[in-house]
Short mmCIF file of C-alpha atoms and ligand atoms in Angstrom, two decimals:
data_model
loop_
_atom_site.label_atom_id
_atom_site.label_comp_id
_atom_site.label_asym_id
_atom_site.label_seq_id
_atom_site.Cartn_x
_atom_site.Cartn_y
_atom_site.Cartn_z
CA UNK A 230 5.20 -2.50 12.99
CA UNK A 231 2.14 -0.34 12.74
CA UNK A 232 2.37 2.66 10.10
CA UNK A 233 -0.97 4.90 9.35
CA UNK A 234 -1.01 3.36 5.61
CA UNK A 235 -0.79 -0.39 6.36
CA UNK A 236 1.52 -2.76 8.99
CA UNK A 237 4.85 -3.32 8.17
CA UNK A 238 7.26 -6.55 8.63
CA UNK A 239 10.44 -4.70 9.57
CA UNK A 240 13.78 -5.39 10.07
CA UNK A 241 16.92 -3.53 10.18
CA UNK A 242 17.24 -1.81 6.58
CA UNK A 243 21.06 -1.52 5.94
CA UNK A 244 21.50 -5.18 7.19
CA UNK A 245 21.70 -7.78 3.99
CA UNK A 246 20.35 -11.12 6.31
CA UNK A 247 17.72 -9.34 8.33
CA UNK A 248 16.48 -8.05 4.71
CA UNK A 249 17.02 -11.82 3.27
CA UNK A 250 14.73 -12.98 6.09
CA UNK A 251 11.82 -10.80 5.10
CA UNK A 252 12.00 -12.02 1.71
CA UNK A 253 11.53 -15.48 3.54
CA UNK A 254 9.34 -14.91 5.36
CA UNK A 255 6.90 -12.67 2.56
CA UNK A 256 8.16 -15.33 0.13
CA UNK A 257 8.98 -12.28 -2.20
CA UNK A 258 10.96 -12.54 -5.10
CA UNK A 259 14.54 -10.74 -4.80
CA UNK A 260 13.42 -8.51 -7.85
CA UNK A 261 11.43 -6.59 -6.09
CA UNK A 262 12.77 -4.03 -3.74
CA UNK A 263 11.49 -2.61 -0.59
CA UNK A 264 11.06 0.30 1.24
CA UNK A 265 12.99 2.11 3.94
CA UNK A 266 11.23 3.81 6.58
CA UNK A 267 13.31 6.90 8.65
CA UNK A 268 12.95 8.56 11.96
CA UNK A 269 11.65 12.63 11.47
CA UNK A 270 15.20 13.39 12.81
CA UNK A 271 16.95 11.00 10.86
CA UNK A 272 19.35 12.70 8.64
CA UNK A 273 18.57 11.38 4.82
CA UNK A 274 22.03 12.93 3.05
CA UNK A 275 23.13 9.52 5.32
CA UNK A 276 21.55 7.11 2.89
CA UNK A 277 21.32 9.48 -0.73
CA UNK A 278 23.33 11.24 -2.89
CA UNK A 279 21.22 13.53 -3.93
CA UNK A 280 17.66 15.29 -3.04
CA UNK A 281 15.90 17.54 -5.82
CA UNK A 282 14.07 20.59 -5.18
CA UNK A 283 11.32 19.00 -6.03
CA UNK A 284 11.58 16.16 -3.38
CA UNK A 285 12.15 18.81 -0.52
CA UNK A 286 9.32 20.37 -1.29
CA UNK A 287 7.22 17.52 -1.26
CA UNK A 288 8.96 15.93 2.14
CA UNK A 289 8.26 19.88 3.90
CA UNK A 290 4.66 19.76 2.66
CA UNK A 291 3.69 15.37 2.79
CA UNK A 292 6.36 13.84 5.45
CA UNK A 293 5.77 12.74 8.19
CA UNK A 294 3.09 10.95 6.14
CA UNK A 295 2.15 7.86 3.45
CA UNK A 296 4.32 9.44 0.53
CA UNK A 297 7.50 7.14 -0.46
CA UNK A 298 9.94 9.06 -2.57
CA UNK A 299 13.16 7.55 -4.66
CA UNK A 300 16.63 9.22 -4.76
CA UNK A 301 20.15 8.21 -5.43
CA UNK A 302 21.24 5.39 -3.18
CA UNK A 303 24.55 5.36 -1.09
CA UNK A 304 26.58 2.25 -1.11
CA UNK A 305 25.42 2.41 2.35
CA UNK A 306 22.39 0.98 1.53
CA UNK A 307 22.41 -2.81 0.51
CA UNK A 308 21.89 -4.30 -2.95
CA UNK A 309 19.27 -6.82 -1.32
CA UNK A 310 16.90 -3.38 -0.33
CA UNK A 311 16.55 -2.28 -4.26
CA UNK A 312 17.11 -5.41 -5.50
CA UNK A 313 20.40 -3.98 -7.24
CA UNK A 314 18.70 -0.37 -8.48
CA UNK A 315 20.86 2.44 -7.96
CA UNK A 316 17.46 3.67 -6.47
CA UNK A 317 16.31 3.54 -2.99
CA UNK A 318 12.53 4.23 -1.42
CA UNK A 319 12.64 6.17 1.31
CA UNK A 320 9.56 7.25 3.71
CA UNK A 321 8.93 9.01 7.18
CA UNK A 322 5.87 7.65 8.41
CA UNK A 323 3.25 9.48 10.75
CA UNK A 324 2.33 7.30 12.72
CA UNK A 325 3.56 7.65 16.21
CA UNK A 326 4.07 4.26 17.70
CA UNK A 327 6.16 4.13 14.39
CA UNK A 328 8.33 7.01 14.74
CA UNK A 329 8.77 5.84 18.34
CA UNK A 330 10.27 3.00 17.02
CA UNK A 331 12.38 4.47 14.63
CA UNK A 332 13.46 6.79 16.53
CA UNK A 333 14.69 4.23 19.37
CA UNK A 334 15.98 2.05 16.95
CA UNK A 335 18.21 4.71 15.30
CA UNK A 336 19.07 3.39 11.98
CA UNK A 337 16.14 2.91 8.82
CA UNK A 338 13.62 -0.03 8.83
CA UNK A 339 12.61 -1.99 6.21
CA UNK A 340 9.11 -2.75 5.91
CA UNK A 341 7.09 -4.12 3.62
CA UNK A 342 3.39 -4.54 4.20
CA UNK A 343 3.17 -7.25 6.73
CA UNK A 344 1.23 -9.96 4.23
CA UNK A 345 2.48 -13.07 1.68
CA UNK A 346 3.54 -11.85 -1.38
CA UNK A 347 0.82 -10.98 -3.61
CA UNK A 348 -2.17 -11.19 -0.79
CA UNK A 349 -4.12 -8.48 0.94
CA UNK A 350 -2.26 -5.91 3.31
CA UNK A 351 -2.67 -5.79 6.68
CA UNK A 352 -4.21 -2.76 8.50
CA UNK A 353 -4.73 -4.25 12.17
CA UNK A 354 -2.87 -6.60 14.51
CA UNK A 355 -4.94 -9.35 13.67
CA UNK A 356 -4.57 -9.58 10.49
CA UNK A 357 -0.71 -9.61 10.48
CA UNK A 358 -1.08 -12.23 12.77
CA UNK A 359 -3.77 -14.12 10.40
CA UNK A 360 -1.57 -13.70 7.62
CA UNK A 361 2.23 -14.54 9.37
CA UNK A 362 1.00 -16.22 12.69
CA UNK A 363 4.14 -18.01 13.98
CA UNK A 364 6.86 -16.55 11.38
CA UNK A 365 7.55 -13.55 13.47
CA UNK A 366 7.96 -12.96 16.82
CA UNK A 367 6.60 -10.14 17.77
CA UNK A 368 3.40 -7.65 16.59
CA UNK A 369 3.37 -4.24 17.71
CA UNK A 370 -0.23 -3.26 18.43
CA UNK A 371 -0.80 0.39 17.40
CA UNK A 372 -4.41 0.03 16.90
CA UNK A 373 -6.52 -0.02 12.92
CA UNK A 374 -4.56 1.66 10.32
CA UNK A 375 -5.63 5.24 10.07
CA UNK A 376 -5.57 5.15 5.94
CA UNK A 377 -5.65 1.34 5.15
CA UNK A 378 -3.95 2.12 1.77
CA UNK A 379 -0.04 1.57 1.05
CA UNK A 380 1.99 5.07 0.50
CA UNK A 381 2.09 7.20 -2.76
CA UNK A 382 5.45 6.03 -4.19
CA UNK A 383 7.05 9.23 -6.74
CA UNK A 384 9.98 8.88 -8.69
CA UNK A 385 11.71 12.15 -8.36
CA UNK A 386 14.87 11.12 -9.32
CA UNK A 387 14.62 12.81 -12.59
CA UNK A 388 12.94 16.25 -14.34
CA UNK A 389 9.42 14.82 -14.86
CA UNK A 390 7.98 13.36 -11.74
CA UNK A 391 6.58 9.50 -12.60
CA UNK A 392 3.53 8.18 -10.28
CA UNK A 393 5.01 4.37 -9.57
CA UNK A 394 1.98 3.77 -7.11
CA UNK A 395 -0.99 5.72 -6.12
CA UNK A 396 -1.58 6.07 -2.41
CA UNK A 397 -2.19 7.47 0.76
CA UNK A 398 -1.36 10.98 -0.54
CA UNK A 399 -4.00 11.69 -3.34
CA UNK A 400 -2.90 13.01 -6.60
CA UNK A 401 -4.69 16.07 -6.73
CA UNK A 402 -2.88 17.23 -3.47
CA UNK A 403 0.65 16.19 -4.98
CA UNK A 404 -0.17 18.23 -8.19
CA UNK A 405 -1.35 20.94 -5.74
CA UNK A 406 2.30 21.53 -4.64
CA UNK A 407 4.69 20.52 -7.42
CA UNK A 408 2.42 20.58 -10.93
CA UNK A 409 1.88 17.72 -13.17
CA UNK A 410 2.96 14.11 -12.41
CA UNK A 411 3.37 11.56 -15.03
CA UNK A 412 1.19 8.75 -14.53
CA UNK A 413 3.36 6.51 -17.37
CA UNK A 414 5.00 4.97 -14.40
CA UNK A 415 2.38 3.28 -12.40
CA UNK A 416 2.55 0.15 -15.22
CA UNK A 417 6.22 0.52 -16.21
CA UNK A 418 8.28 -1.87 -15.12
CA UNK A 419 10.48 0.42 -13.10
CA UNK A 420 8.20 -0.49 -10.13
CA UNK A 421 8.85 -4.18 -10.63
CA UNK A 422 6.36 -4.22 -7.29
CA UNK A 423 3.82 -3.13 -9.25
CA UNK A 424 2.66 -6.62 -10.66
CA UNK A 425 -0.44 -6.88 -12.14
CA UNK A 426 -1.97 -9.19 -9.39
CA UNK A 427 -1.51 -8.31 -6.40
CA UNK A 428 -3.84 -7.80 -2.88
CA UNK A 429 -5.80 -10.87 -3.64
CA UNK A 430 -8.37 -12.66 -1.63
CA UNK A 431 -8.16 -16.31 -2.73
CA UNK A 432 -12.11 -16.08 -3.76
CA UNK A 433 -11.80 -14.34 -6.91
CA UNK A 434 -12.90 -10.88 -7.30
CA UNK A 435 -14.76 -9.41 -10.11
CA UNK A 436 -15.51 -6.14 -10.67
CA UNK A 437 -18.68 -4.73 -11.75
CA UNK A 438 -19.04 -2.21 -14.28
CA UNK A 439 -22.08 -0.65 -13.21
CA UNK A 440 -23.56 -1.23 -9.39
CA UNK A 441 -25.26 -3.96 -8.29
CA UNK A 442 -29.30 -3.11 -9.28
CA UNK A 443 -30.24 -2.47 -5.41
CA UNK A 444 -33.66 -4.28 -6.79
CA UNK A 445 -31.92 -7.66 -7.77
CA UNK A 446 -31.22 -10.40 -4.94
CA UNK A 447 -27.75 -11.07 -4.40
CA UNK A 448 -26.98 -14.43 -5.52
CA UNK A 449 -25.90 -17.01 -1.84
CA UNK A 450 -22.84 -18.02 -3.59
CA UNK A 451 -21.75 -14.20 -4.47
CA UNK A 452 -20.76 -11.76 -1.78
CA UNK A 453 -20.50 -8.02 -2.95
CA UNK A 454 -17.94 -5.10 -2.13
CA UNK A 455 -20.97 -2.44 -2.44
CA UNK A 456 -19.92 1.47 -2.61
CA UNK A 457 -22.46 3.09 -1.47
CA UNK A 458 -25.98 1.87 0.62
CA UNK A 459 -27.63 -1.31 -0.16
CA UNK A 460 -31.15 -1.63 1.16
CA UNK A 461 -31.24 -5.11 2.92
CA UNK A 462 -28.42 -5.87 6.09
CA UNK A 463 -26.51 -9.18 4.24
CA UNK A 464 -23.72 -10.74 5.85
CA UNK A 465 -21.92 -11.17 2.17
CA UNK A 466 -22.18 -7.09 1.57
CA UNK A 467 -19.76 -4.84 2.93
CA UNK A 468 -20.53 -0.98 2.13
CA UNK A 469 -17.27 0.64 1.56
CA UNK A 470 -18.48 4.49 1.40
CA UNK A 471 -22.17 4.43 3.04
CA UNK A 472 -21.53 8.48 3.03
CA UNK A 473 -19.42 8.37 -0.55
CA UNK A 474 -16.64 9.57 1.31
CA UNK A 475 -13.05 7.68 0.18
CA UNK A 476 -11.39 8.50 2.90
CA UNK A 477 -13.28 6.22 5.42
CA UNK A 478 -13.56 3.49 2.37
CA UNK A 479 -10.07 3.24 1.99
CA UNK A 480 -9.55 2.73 5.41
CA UNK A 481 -11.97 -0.32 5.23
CA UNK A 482 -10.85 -1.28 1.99
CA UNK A 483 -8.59 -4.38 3.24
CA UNK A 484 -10.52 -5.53 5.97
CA UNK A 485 -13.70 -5.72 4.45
CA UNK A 486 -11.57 -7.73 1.59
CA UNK A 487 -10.47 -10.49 4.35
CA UNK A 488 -13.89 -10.54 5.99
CA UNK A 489 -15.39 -10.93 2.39
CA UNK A 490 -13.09 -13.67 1.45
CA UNK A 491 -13.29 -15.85 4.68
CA UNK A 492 -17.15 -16.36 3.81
CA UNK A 493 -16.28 -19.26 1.75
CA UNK A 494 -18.21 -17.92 -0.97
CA UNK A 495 -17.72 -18.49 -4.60
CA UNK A 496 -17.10 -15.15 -5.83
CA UNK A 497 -16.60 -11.59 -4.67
CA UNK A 498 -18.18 -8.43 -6.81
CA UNK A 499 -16.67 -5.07 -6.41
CA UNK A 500 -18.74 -2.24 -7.55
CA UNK A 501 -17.51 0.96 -9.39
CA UNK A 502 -15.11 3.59 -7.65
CA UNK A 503 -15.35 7.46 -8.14
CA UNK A 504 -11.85 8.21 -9.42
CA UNK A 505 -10.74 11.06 -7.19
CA UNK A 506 -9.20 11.83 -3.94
CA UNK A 507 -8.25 8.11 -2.60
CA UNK A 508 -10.59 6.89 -4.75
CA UNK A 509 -7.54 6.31 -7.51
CA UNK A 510 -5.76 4.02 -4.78
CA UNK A 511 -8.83 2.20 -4.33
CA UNK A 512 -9.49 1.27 -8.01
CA UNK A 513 -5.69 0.61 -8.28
CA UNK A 514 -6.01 -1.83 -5.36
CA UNK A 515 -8.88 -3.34 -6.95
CA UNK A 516 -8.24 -4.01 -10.05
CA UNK A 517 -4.93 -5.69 -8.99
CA UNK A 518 -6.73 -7.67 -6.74
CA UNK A 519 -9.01 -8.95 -9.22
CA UNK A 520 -9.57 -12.09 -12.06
CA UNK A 521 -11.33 -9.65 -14.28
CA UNK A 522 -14.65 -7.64 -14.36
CA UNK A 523 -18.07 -8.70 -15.35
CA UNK A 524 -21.17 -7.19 -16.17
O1 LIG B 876 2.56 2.24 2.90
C1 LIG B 876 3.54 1.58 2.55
O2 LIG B 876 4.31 1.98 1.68
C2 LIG B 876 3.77 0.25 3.26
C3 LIG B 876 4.06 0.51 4.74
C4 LIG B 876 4.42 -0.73 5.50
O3 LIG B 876 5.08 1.47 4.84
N1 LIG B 876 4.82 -0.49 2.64
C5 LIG B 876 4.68 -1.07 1.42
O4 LIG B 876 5.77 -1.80 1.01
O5 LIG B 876 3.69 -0.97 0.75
P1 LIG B 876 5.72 -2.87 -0.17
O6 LIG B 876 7.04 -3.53 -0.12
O7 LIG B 876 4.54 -3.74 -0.03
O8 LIG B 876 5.68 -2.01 -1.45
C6 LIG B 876 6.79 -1.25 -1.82
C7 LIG B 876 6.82 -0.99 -3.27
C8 LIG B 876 7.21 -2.24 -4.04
O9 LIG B 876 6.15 -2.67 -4.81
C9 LIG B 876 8.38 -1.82 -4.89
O10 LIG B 876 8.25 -2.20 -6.20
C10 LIG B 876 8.41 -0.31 -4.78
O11 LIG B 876 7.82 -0.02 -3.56
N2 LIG B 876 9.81 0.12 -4.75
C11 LIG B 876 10.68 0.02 -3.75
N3 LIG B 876 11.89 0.47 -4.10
C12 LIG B 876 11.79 0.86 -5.38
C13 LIG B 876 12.71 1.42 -6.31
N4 LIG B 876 13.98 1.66 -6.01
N5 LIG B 876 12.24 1.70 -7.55
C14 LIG B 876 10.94 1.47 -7.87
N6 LIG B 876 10.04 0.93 -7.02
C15 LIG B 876 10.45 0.64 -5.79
MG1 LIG B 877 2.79 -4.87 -0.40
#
């Protein structure tokens, strides 16, 4: 299914073998849990015990949209989709061949970005395709992914509110509405999703710690993840923010990834990332994606 952050292989949420088969299929460990997607008139007191303050203010002010919150789970909601937490992610998604879906369908989805475990996500048709070809049976086309970057997953489940993945919902605009947000919990274990590799090409990536000297030729075994303008038109550069804006570079982030990594080249640099707006999801992405960085 197509969602505005990234596709999604779904399958019916509160049903244990239609959850075991997209742990098959992903080839995901059981430990780590996935995410259940809900209709805008699907009533959530159906699948949680309890919703904070806190978490209605951020669903009135960030849902529809990519922002995955965790609350109390019913026994209504299998073991197999938290992998046994007494947690469950929950999120509403915006886009509208999505809610269409959900809202036909009736009951949550579980979806997981559309890829192998541990490999880039998805954000077109194709690339689901590329990455599960004949393992599914169906793609539903709703065009390029709007955001290209997985959700913001909160924990608001207790009285400090722990940042378990930056995302399609910036920081600063979280903050905005409900004050500080502990960013402890993007390493912590309580995301057990949150491996350190993750979103990797199979050419490895390494990420520069300045950017590439626009003087100096680019090596023909090296492609480069540029950030902003590089003077010569290379097939192994991609320029993720040719007008420094994050937005439209997260949106390309993925894509230029797979193009980058089906040159057959012997190494992929990534240069620096401003740190603000989706610029935190970005250098998240990227660092999890990568070997290591270089000079
Ligand atoms: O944008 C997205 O969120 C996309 C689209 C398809 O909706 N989905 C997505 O799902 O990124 P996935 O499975 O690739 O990542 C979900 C992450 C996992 O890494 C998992 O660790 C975390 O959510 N998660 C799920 N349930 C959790 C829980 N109860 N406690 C902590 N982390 C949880
Ligand atoms: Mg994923």
């Amino acid at each position: 299914m197509p969602t505005e952050t990234v596709y999604g292989l779904a399958a019916d949420g509160l049903n244990p073998e239609a959850l075991a088969r997209i742990f098959a299929i992903k080839q995901r460990p059981f430990f780590d849990p996935l995410i259940l997607h809900m209709a805008e008139n699907f009533e959530l007191e159906r699948l949680v015990i309890r919703i904070s303050p806190t978490a209605r203010t951020l669903m009135a002010n960030f849902w529809p949209g990519p922002l995955t919150l965790l609350f109390p789970k019913r026994e209504l909601v299998p073991d197999l989709a938290t992998s046994g937490l007494p947690t469950v992610a929950i999120r509403c998604p915006a886009h509208p061949v999505a809610q269409a879906l959900l809202q036909e369908f009736g009951s949550p989805l579980a979806a997981p970005s559309a890829n192998k475990f541990g490999r880039i996500s998805p954000t077109s048709a194709q690339a689901v395709k590329e990455e599960l070809g004949d393992e599914i049976s169906l793609v539903l086309d709703g065009g390029p992914c709007r955001i290209g970057v997985e959700s913001t997953i909160l924990d608001v489940t207790s009285d400090k509110v722990f940042l378990l993945r930056s995302g399609g919902v910036p920081l600063e605009l979280l903050e905005e509405k409900i004050g500080p947000i502990e960013l402890s919990g993007e390493d912590a274990i309580k995301a057990p999703g949150m491996l350190k590799s993750h979103y990797a090409p199979r050419t490895p990536l390494l990420r520069l710690q300045e950017p590439w000297p626009r003087d100096q030729e680019l090596p023909s075994d090296t492609a480069l993840l540029a950030w902003s303008n590089f003077p010569v038109s290379v097939e192994r550069v991609r320029v993720l923010a040719p007008d420094g804006d994050e937005v439209a570079a997260a949106a390309k982030l993925f894509q230029y990834l797979r193009e980058l990594d089906s040159l057959g080249v012997e190494k992929i640099l990534s240069e620096p990332v401003p740190m603000k707006g989706l610029g935190r999801a970005i250098n998240d992405r990227l660092e999890r994606a990568s070997v290591g960085t270089t000079v």
